[in-house]
Short mmCIF file of C-alpha atoms and ligand atoms in Angstrom, two decimals:
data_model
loop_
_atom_site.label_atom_id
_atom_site.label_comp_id
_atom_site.label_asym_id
_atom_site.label_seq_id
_atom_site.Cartn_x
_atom_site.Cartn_y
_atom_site.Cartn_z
CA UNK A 15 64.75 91.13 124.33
CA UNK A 16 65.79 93.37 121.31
CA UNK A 17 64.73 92.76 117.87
CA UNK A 18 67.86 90.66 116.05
CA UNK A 19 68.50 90.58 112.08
CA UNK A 20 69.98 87.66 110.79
CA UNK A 21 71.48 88.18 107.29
CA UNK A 22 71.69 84.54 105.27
CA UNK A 23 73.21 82.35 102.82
CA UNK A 24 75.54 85.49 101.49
CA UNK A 25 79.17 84.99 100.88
CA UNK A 26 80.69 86.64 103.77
CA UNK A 27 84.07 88.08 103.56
CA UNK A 28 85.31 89.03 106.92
CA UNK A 29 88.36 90.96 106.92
CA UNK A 30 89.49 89.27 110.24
CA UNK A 31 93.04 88.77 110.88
CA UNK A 32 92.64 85.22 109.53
CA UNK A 33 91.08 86.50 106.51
CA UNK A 34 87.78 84.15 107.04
CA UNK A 35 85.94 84.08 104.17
CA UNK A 36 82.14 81.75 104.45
CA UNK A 37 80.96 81.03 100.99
CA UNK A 38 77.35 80.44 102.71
CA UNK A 39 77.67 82.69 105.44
CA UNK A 40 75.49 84.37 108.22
CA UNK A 41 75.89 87.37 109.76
CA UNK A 42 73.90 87.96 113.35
CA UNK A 43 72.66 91.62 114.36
CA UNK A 44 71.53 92.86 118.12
CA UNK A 45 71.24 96.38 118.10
CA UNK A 46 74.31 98.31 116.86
CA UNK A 47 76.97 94.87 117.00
CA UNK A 48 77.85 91.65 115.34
CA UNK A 49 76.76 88.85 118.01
CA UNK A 50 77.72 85.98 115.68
CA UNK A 51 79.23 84.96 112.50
CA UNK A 52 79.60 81.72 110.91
CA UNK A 53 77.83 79.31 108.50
CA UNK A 54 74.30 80.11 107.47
CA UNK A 55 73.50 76.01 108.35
CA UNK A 56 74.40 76.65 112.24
CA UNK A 57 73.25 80.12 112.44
CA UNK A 58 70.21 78.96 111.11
CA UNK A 59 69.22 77.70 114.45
CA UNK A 60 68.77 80.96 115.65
CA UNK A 61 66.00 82.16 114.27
CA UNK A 62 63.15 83.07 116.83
CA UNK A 63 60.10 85.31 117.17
CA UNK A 64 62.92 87.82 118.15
CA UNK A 65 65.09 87.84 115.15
CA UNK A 66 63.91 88.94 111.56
CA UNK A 67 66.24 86.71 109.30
CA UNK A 68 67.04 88.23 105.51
CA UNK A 69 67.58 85.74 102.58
CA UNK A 70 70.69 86.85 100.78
CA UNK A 71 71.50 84.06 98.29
CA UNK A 72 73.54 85.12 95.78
CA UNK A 73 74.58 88.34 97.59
CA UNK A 74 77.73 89.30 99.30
CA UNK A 75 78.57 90.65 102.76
CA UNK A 76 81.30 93.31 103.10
CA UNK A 77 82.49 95.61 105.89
CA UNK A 78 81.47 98.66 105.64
CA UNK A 79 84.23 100.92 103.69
CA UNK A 80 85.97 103.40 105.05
CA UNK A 81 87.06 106.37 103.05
CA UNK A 82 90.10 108.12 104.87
CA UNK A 83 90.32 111.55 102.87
CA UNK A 84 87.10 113.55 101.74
CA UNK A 85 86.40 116.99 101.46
CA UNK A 86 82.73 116.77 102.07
CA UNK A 87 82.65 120.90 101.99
CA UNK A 88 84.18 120.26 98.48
CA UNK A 89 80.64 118.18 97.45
CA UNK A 90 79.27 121.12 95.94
CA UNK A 91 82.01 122.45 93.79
CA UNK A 92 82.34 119.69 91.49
CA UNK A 93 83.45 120.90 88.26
CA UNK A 94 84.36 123.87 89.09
CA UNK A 95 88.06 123.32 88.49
CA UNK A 96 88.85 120.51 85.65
CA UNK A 97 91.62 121.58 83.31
CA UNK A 98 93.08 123.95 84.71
CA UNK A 99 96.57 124.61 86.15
CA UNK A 100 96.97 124.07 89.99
CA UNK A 101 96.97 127.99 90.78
CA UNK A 102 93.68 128.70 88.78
CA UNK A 103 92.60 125.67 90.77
CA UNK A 104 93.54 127.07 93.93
CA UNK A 105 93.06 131.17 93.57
CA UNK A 106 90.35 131.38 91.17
CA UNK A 107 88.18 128.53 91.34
CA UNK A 108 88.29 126.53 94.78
CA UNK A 109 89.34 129.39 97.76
CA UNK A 110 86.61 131.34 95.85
CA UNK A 111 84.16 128.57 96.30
CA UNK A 112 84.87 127.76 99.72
CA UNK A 113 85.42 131.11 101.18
CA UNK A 114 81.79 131.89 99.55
CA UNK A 115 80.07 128.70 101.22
CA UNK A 116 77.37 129.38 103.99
CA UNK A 117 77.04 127.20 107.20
CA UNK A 118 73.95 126.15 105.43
CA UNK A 119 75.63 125.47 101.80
CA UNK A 120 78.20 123.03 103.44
CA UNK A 121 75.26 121.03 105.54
CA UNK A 122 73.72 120.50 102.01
CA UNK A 123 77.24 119.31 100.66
CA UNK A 124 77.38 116.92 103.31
CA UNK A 125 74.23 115.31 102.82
CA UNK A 126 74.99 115.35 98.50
CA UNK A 127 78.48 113.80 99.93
CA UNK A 128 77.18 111.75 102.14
CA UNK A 129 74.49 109.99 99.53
CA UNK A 130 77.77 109.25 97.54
CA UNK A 131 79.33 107.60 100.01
CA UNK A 132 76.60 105.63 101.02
CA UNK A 133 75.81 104.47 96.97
CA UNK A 134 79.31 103.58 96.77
CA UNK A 135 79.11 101.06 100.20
CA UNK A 136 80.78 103.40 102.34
CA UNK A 137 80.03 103.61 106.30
CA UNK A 138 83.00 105.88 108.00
CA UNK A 139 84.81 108.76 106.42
CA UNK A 140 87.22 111.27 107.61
CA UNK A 141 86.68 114.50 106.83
CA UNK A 142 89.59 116.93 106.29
CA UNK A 143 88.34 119.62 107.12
CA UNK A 144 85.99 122.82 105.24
CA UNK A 145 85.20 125.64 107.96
CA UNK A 146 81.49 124.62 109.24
CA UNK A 147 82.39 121.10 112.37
CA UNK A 148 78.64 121.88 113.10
CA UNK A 149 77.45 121.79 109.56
CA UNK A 150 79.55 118.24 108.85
CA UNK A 151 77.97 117.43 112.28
CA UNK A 152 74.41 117.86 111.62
CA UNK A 153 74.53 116.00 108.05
CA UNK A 154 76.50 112.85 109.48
CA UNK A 155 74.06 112.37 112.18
CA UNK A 156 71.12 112.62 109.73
CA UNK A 157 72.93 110.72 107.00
CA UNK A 158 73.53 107.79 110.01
CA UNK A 159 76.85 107.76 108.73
CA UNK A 160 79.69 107.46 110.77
CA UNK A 161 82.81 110.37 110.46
CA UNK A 162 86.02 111.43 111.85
CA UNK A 163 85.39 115.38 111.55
CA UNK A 164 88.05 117.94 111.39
CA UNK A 165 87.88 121.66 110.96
CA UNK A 166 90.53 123.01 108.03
CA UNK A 167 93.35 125.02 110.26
CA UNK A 168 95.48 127.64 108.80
CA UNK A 169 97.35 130.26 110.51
CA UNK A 170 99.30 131.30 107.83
CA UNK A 171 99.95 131.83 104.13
CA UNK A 172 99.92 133.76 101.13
CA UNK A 173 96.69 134.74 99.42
CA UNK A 174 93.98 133.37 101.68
CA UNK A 175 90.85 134.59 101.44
CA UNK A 176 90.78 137.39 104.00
CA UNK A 177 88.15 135.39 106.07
CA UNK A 178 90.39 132.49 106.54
CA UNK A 179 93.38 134.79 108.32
CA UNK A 180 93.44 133.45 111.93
CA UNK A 181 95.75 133.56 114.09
CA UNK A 182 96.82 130.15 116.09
CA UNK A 183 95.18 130.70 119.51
CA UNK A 184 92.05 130.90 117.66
CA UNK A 185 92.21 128.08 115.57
CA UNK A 186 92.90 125.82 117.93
CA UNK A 187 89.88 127.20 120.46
CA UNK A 188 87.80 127.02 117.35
CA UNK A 189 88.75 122.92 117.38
CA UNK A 190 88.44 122.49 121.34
CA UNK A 191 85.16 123.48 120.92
CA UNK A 192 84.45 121.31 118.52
CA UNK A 193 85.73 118.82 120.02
CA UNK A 194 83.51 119.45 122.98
CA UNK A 195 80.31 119.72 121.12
CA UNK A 196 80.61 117.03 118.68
CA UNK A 197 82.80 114.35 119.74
CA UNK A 198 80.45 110.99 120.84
CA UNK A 199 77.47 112.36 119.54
CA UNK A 200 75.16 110.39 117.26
CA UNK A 201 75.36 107.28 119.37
CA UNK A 202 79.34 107.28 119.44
CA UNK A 203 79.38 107.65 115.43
CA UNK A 204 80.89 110.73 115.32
CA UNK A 205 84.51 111.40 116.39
CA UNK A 206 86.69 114.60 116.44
CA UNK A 207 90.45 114.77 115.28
CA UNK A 208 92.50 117.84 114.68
CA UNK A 209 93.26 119.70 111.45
CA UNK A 210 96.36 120.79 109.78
CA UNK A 211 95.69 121.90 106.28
CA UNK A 212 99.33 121.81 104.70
CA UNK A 213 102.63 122.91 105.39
CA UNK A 214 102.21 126.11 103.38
CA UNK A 215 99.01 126.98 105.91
CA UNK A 216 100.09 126.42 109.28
CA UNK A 217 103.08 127.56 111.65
CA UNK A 218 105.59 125.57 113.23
CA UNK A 219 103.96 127.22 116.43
CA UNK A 220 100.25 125.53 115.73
CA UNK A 221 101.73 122.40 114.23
CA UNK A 222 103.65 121.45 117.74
CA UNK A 223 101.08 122.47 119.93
CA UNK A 224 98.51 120.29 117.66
CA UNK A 225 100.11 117.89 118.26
CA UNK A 226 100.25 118.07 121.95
CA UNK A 227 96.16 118.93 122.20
CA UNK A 228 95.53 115.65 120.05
CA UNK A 229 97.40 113.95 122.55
CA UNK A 230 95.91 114.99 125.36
CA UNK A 231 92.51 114.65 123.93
CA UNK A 232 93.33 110.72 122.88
CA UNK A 233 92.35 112.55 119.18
CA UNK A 234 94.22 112.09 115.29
CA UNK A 235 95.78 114.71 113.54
CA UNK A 236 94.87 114.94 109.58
CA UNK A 237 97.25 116.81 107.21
CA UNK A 238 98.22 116.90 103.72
CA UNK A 239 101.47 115.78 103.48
CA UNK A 240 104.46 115.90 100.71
CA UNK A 241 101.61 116.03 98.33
CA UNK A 242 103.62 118.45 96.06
CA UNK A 243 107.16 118.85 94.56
CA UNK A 244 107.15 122.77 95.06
CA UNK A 245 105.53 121.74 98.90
CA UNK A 246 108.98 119.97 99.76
CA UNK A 247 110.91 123.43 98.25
CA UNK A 248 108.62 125.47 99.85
CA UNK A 249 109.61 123.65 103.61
CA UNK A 250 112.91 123.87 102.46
CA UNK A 251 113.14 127.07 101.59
CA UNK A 252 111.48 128.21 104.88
CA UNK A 253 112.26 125.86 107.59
CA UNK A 254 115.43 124.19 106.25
CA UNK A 255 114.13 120.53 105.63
CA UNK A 256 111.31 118.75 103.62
CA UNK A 257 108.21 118.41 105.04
CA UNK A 258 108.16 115.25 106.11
CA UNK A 259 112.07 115.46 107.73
CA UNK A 260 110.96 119.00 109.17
CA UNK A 261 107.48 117.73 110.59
CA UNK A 262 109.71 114.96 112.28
CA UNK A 263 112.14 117.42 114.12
CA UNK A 264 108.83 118.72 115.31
CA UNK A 265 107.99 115.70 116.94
CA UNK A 266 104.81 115.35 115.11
CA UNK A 267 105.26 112.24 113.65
CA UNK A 268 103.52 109.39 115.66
CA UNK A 269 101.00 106.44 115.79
CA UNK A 270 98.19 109.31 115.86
CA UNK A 271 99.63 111.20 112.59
CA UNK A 272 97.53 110.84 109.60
CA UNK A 273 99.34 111.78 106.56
CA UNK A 274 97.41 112.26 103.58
CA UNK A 275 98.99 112.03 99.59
CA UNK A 276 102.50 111.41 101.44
CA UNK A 277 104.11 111.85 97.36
CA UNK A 278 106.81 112.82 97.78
CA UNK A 279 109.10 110.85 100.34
CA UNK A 280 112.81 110.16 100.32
CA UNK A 281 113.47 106.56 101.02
CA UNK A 282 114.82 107.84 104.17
CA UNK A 283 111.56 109.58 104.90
CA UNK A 284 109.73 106.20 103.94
CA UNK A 285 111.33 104.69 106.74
CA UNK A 286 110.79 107.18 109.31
CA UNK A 287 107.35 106.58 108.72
CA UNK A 288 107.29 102.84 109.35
CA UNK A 289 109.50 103.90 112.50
CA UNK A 290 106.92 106.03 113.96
CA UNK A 291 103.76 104.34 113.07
CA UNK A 292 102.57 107.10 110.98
CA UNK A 293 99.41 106.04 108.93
CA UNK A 294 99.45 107.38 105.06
CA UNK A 295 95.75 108.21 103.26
CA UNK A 296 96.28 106.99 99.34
CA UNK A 297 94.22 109.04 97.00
CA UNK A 298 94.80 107.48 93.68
CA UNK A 299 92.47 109.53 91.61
CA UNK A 300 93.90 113.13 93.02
CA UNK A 301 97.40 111.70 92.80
CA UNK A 302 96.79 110.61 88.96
CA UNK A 303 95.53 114.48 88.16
CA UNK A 304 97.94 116.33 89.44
CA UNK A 305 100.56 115.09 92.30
CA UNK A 306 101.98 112.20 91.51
CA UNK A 307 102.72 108.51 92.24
CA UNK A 308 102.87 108.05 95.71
CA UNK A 309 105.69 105.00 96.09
CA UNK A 310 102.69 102.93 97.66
CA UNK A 311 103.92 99.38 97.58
CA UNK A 312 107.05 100.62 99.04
CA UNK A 313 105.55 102.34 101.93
CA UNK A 314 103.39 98.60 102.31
CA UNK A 315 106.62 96.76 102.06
CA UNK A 316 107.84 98.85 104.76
CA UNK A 317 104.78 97.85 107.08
CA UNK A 318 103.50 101.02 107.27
CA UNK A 319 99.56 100.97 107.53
CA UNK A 320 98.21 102.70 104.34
CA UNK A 321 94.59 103.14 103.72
CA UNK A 322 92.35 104.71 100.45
CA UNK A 323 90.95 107.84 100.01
CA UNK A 324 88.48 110.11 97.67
CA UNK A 325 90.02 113.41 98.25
CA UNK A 326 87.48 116.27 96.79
CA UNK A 327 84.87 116.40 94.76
CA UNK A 328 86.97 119.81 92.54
CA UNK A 329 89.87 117.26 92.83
CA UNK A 330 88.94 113.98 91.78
CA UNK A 331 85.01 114.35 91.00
CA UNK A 332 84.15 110.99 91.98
CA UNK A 333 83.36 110.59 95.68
CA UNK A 334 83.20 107.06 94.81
CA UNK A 335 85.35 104.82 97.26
CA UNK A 336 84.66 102.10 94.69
CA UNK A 337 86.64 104.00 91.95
CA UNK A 338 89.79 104.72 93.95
CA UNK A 339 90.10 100.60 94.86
CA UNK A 340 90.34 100.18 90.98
CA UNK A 341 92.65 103.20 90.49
CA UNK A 342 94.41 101.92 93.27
CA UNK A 343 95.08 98.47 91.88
CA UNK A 344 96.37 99.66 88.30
CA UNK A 345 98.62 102.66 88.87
CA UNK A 346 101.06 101.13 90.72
CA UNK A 347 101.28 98.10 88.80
CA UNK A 348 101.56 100.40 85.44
CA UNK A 349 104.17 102.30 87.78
CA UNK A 350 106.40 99.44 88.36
CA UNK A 351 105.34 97.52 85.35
CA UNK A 352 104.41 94.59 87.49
CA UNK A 353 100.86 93.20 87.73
CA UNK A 354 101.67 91.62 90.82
CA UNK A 355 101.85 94.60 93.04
CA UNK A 356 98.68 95.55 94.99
CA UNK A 357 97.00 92.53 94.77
CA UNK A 358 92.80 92.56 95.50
CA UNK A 359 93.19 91.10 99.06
CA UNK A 360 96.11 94.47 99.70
CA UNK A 361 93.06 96.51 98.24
CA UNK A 362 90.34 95.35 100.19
CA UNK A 363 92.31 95.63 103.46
CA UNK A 364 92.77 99.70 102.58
CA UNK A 365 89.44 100.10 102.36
CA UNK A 366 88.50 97.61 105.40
CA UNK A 367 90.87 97.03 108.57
CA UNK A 368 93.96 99.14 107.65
CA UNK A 369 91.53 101.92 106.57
CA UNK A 370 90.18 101.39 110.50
CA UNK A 371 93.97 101.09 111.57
CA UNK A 372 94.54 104.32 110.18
CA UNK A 373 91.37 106.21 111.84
CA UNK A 374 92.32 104.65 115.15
CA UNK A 375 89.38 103.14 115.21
CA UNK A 376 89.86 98.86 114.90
CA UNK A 377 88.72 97.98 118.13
CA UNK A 378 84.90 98.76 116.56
CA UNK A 379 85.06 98.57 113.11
CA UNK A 380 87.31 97.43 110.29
CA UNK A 381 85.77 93.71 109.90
CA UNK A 382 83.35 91.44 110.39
CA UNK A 383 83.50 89.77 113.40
CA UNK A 384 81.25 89.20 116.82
CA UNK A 385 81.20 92.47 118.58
CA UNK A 386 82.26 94.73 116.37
CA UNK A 387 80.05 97.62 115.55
CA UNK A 388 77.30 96.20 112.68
CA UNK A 389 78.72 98.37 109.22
CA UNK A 390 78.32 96.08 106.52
CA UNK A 391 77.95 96.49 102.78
CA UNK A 392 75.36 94.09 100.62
CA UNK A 393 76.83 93.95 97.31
CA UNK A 394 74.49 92.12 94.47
CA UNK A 395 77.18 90.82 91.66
CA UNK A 396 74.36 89.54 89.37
CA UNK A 397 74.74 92.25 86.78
CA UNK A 398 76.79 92.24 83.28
CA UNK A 399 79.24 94.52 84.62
CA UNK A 400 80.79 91.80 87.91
CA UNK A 401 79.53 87.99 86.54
CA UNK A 402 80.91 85.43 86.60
CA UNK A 403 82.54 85.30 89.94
CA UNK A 404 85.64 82.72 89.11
CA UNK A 405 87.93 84.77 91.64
CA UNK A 406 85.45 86.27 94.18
CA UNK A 407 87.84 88.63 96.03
CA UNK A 408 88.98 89.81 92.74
CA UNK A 409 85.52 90.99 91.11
CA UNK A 410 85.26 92.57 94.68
CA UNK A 411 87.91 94.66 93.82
CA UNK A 412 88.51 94.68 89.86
CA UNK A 413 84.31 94.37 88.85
CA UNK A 414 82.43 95.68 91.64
CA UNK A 415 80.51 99.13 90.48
CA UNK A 416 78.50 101.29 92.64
CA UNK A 417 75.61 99.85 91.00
CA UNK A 418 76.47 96.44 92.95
CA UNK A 419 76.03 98.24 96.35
CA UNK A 420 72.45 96.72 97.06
CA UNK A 421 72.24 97.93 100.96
CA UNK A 422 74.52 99.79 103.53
CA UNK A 423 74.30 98.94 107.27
CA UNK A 424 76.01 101.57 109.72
CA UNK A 425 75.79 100.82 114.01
CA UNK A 426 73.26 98.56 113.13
CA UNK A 427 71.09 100.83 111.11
CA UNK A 428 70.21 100.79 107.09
CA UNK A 429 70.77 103.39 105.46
CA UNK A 430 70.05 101.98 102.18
CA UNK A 431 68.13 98.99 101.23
CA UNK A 432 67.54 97.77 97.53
CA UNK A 433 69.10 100.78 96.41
CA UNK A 434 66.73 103.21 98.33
CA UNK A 435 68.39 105.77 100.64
CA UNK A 436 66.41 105.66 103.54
CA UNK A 437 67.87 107.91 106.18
CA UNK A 438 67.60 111.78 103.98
CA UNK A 439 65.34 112.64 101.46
CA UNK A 440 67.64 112.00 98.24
CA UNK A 441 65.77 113.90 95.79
CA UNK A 442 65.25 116.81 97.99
CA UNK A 443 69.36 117.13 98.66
CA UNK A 444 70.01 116.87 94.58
CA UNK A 445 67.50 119.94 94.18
CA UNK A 446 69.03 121.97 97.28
CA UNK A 447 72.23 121.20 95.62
CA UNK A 448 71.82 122.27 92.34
CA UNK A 449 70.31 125.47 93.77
CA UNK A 450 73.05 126.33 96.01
CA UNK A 451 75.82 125.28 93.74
CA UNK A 452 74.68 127.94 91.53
CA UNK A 453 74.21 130.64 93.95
CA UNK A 454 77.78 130.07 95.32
CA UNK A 455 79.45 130.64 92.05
CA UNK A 456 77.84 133.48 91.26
CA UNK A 457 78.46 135.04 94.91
CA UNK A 458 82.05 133.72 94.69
CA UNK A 459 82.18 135.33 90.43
CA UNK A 460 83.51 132.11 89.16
CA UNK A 461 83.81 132.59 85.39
CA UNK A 462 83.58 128.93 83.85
CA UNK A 463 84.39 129.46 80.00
CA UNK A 464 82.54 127.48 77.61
CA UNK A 465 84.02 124.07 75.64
CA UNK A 466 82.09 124.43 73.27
CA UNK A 467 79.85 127.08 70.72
CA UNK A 468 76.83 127.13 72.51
CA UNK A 469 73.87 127.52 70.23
CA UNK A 470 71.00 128.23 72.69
ZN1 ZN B 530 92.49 116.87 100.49
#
């Protein structure tokens, strides 16, 4: 018989359809799964030589979050690009970066990512794609994390760095063989979608026959979607329609379509995602710098399944799911001056079950319930920042800092206990970092002026 963990006396919010929540709840581990769930006074009863029970009075139980948009090929370029116009963004500060990155750069900017996530209670990201599937590869399985990894695909577009100019037969090899040497590996954590990078990147040619290689290989697709004004002129300018209208008459929009930003939809174009079950990644920190209010509620109201993202460390510096549940919560009710909108229990599910919804992945993870996969988050409220806990599910959402996140389970595993990473060396990563941060600017001759007179 395997070794079981049974984690007691915790509030326990499940995220289960019914929305059980166990004030004094227990949580029962066997391997990699959830093998029962219910009050801590009947699963008390189970402890045996076999099972190593863990006192959490006063602690909470989460599932694991998910984070639906992260650049984790980004991690290493944070503040590179703040204040600054979206062009010096893009030409001079970001394609410089990331056209200069090694194979061995972006395995360290997983692992710096990756540490974020995990602080921040995180257990399943998707990436959207940098160049280096086997870099991403390596640092999830390390990490113990568990990622949906895509490779950034572009077959066309103006200014690209010359060693991004592909042309679409080799993209999409590039991605099959990805897909062959990554997807399943590290005990089923890691899964394999396919990249589109934006509208302004990639062909009508690549986008259709994307589409028709995710469906044959049961994978996602992962684009950026609507996320500008000058995108939708762009698409209409050279293919007649808007993206979203134009991606439609390309029969790309489906249950397996993950649309990231989504900004700037017609009401029309609203609907037509509800129609075709399209999933939406919210990033409410990149869409406060720079793109705009995504009509959020609206989509919700719609019943299409909307989940939270990060976006990129250049873009919204805080890889810090935690963050974007707050942003989340106030934009839109500043947006529609209505405190009502986006309630805690709407947050919680973005980052929970609809974030699983959205990865296609809800028959394993998503919430906490007997045989699901064992990702759970151990959040510790007793600090100034989250006491008292009047409204539980609100502090969740409203209080909670990274500095609650006590201990992150993924498939079963910790990855961080009392604060202590336990699956990478953590102060090894920040020095590799640093290092390489530096050297890639320099290679890349990004010219960061000064705020202020420096004296030494
Ligand atoms: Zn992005």
């Amino acid at each position: 018989m395997s070794k079981r963990l049974l984690l007691l006396n915790a509030g326990v919010v499940t995220m289960n359809a019914q929305r059980h929540q166990y004030n004094d709840g227990a949580v029962l581990i066997a391997d990699d799964r959830i093998v029962k769930i219910g009050p801590s006074r009947e699963l008390v009863n189970e402890i045996d030589g076999e099972t190593e029970p863990i006192d959490l009075r006063g602690h909470w139980i989460l599932p694991g979050l998910i984070n639906t948009h992260v650049h984790t090929s980004q991690q290493l370029g944070r503040g590179l690009a703040d204040d600054v116009d979206l062009l010096t963004w893009l030409h001079k500060r970001v394609w410089p970066y990331e056209s200069n990155l090694s194979e061995e750069d972006s395995y360290v900017s997983t692992l710096l990512c990756g540490i974020e996530q995990i602080r921040s209670g995180v257990t399943c990201f998707a990436e959207a794609g940098g160049q280096f599937v086997n870099s991403m590869g390596r640092g999830v399985a390390e990490l113990g994390l568990r990622g949906i990894l895509t490779r950034s695909t572009m077959d066309m577009g103006e200014g690209l760095p010359s060693q991004w100019q592909e042309d679409t037969n080799a993209v999409l090899d590039v991605q099959i063989a990805n897909y062959d040497r990554w997807h399943g590996k590290a005990n089923g954590r890691i899964r394999v979608w396919f990249g589109l990078r934006t509208i302004f990147n990639n062909s009508d040619e690549l986008i259709v026959r994307t589409k028709k290689l995710a469906d044959s290989y049961g994978a996602g697709i992962h684009m950026h979607v609507a996320e500008l004004r000058e995108e939708n002129e762009f698409a209409q300018a050279t293919r007649g329609a808007a993206t979203v209208t134009h991606l439609d008459k390309l029969g790309v929009l489906d249950k397996n379509f993950l649309a990231v930003h989504s900004v700037w939809l017609t009401e029309d174009e609203i609907q037509l995602f509800a129609k075709r079950n399209v999933k939406v990644s919210h990033n409410p920190a990149a869409a406060t710098r720079v793109l705009g209010f995504a009509k959020i509620p609206e989509m919700i109201d719609a019943g299409i399944c909307v989940a939270l993202g990060t976006d990129g460390a250049p873009t919204s510096n805080r890889m810090t799911l935690i963050d974007d549940m707050w942003l989340a919560s106030l934009i839109h009710k500043g947006r529609l001056l209505d405190p009502m909108v986006m309630p805690a229990e709407q947050i919680l599910a973005m980052v929970t079950c609809d974030g699983a919804k959205a990865l296609l992945w809800e028959d394993e993870i998503g919430s906490l319930e007997v045989g699901k996969k064992a990702d759970l988050v151990v959040v510790n409220p007793n600090t100034a920042t989250m006491l008292p806990m009047h409204d539980p599910i609100a502090n969740l959402v409203y209080a909670m800092r990274e500095h609650n996140v006590e201990s992150v389970m993924c498939n079963g595993r910790w990855l961080m206990r009392d604060h202590k990473i336990l699956t990478v060396n953590e102060a090894e990563v920040l020095k590799e970092a640093v290092q390489r941060a530096k050297a890639i600017s320099q290679r890349a001759g990004i010219e960061i002026p000064n705020r202020f007179n420096i004296l030494d």
